[in-house]
N, CA and C atoms as an extended XYZ file, in Angstrom:
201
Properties=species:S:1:pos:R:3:atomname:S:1:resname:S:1:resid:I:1 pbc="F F F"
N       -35.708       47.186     -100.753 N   UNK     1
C       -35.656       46.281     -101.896 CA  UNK     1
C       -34.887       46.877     -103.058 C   UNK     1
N       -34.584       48.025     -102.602 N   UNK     2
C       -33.544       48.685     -103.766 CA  UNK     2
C       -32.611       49.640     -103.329 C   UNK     2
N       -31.932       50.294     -104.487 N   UNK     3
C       -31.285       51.177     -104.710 CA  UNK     3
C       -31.140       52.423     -105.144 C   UNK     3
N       -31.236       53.487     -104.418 N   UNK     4
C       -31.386       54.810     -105.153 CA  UNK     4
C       -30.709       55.208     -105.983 C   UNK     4
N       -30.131       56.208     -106.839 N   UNK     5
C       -28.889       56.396     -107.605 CA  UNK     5
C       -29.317       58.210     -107.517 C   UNK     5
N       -27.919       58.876     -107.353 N   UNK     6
C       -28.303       60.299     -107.517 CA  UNK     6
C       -27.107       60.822     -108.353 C   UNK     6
N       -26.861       61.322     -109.096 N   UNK     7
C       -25.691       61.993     -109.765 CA  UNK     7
C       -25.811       63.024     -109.617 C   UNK     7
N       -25.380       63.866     -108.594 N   UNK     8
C       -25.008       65.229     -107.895 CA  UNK     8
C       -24.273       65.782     -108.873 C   UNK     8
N       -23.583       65.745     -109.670 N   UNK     9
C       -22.982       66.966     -110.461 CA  UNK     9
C       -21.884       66.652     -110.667 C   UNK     9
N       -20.898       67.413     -111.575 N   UNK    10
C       -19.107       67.084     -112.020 CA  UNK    10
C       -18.512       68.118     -111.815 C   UNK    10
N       -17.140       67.491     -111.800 N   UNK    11
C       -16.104       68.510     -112.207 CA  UNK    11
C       -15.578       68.206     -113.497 C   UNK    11
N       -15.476       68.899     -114.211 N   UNK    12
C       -14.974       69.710     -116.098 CA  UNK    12
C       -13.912       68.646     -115.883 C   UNK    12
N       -12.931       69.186     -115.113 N   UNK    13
C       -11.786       68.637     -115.560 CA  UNK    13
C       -11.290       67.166     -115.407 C   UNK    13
N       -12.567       66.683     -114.581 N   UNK    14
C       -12.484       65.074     -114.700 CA  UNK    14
C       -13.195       64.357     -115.234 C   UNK    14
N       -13.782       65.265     -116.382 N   UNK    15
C       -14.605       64.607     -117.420 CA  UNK    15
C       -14.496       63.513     -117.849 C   UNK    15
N       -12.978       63.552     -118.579 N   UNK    16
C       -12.333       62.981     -118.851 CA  UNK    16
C       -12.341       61.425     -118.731 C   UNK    16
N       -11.773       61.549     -117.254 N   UNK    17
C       -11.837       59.789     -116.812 CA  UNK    17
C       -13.599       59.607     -116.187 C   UNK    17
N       -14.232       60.278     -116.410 N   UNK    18
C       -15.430       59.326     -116.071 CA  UNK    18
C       -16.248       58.926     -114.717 C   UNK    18
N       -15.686       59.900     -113.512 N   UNK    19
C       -16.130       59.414     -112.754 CA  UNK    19
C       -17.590       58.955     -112.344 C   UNK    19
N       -18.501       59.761     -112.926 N   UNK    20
C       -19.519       59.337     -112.703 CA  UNK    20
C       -19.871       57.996     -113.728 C   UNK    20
N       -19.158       57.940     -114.115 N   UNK    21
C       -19.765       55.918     -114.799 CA  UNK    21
C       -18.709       54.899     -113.694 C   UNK    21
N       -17.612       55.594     -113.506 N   UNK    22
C       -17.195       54.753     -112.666 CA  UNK    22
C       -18.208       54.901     -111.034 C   UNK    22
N       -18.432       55.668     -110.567 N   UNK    23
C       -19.571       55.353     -109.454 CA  UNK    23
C       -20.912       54.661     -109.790 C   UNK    23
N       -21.695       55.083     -110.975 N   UNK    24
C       -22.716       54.398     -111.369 CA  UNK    24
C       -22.095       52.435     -111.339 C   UNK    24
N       -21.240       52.279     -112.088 N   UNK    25
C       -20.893       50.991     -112.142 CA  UNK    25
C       -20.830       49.957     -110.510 C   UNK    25
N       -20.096       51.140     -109.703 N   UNK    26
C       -19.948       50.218     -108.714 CA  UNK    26
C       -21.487       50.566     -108.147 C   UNK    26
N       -22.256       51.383     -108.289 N   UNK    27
C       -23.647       50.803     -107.117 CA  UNK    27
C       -24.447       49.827     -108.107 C   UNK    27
N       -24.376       49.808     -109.145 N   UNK    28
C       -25.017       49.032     -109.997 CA  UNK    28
C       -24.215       47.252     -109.218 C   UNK    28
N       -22.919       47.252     -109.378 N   UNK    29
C       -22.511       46.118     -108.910 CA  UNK    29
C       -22.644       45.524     -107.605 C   UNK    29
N       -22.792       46.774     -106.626 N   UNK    30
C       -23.156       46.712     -105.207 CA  UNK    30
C       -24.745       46.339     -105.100 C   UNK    30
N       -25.636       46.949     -106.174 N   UNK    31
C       -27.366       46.328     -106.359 CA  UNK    31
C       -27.299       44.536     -106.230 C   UNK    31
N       -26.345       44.411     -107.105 N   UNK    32
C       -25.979       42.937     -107.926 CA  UNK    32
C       -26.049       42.167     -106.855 C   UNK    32
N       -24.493       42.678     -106.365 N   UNK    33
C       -23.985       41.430     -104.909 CA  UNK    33
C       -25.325       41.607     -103.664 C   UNK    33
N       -25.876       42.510     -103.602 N   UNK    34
C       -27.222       42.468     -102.634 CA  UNK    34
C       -28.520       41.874     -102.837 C   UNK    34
N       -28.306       41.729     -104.231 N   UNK    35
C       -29.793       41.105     -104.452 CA  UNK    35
C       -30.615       41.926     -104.608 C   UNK    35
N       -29.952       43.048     -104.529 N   UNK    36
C       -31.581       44.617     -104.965 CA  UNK    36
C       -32.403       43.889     -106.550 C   UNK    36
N       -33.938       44.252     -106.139 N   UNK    37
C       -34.794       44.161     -107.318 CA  UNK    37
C       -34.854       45.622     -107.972 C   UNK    37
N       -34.987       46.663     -107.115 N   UNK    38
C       -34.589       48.087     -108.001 CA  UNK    38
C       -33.537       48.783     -108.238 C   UNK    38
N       -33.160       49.223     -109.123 N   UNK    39
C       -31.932       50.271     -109.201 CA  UNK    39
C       -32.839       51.318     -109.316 C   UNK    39
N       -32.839       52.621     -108.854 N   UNK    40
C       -34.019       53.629     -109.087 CA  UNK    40
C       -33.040       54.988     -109.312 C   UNK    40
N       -32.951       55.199     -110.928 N   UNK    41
C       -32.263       56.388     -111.440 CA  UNK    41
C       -32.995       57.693     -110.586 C   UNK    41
N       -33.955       57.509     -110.051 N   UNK    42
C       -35.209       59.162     -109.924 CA  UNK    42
C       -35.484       59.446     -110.828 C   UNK    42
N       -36.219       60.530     -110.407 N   UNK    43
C       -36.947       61.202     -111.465 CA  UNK    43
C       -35.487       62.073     -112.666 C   UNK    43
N       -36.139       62.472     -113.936 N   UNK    44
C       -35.566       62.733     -114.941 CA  UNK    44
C       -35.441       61.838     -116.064 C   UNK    44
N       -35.233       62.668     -117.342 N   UNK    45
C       -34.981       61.625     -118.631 CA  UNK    45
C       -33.802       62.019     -119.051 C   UNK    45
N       -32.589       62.068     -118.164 N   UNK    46
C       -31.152       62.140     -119.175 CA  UNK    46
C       -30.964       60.570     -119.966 C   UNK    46
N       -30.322       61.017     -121.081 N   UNK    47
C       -30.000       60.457     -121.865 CA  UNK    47
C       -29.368       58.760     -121.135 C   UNK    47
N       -28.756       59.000     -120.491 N   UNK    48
C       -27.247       58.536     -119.583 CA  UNK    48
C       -28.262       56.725     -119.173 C   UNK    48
N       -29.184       57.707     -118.485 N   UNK    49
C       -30.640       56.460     -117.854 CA  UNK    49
C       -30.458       55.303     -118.828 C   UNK    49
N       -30.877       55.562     -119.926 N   UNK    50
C       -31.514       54.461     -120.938 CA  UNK    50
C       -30.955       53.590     -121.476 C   UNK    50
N       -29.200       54.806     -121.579 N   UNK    51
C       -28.003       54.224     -121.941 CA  UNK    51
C       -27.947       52.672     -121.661 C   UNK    51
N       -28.166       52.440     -120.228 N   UNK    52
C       -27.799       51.279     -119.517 CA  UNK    52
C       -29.016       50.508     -119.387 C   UNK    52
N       -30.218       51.001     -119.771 N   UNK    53
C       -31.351       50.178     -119.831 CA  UNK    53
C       -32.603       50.705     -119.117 C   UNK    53
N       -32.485       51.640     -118.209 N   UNK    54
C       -33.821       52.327     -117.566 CA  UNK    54
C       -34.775       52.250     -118.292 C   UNK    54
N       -35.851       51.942     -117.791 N   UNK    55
C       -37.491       52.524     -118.079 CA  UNK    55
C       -38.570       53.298     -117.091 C   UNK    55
N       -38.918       53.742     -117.927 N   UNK    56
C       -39.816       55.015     -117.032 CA  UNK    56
C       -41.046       54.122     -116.408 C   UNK    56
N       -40.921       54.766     -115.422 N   UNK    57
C       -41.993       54.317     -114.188 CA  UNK    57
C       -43.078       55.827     -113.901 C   UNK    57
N       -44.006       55.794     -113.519 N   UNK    58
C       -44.653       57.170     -112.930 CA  UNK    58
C       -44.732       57.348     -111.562 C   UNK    58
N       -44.587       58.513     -111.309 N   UNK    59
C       -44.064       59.406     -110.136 CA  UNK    59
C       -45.162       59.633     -109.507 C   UNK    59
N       -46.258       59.371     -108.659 N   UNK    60
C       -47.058       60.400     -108.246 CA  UNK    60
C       -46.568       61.359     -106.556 C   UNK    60
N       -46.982       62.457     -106.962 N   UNK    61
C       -46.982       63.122     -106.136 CA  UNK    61
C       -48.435       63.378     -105.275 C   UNK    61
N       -48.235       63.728     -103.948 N   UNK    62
C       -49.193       63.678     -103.210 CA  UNK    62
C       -49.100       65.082     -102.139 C   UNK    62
N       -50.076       65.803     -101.876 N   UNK    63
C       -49.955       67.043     -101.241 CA  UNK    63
C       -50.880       67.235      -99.803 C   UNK    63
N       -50.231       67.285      -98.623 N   UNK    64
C       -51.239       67.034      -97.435 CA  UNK    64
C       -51.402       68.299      -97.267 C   UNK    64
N       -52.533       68.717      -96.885 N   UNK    65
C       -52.734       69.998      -96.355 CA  UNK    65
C       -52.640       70.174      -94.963 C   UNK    65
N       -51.877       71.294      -94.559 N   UNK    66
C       -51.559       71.617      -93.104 CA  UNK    66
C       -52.704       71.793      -92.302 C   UNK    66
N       -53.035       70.846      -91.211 N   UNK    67
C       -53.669       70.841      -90.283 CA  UNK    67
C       -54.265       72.442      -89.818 C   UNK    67
């Protein structure tokens, strides 16, 4: 029912042009044309998230103990 989003990291020197808003844009547009109900930034509070409208959801974590 959704979409993950991960921003793995940059390169300096293509700061510049933006690639990571230009990838954010197209899965955001690819959510669109699919009909996704989530876009799901993950976990973290960069700035970048909110920019575009994110809101925080809670995370729980869960821990099985080895048999």
């Amino acid at each position: 029912t959704g979409i993950r989003y991960w921003n793995a990291g940059g390169e300096l020197a293509a700061r510049a042009l933006s690639p990571g808003i230009l990838l954010f844009a197209h899965g955001l547009q690819m959510a669109i044309t699919e009909r996704k109900q989530v876009f799901d930034f993950l976990r973290g509070n960069e700035s970048y998230k909110y920019e575009v409208g994110a809101t925080d959801v809670d995370v729980l974590m869960i821990t099985v103990p080895a048999a």
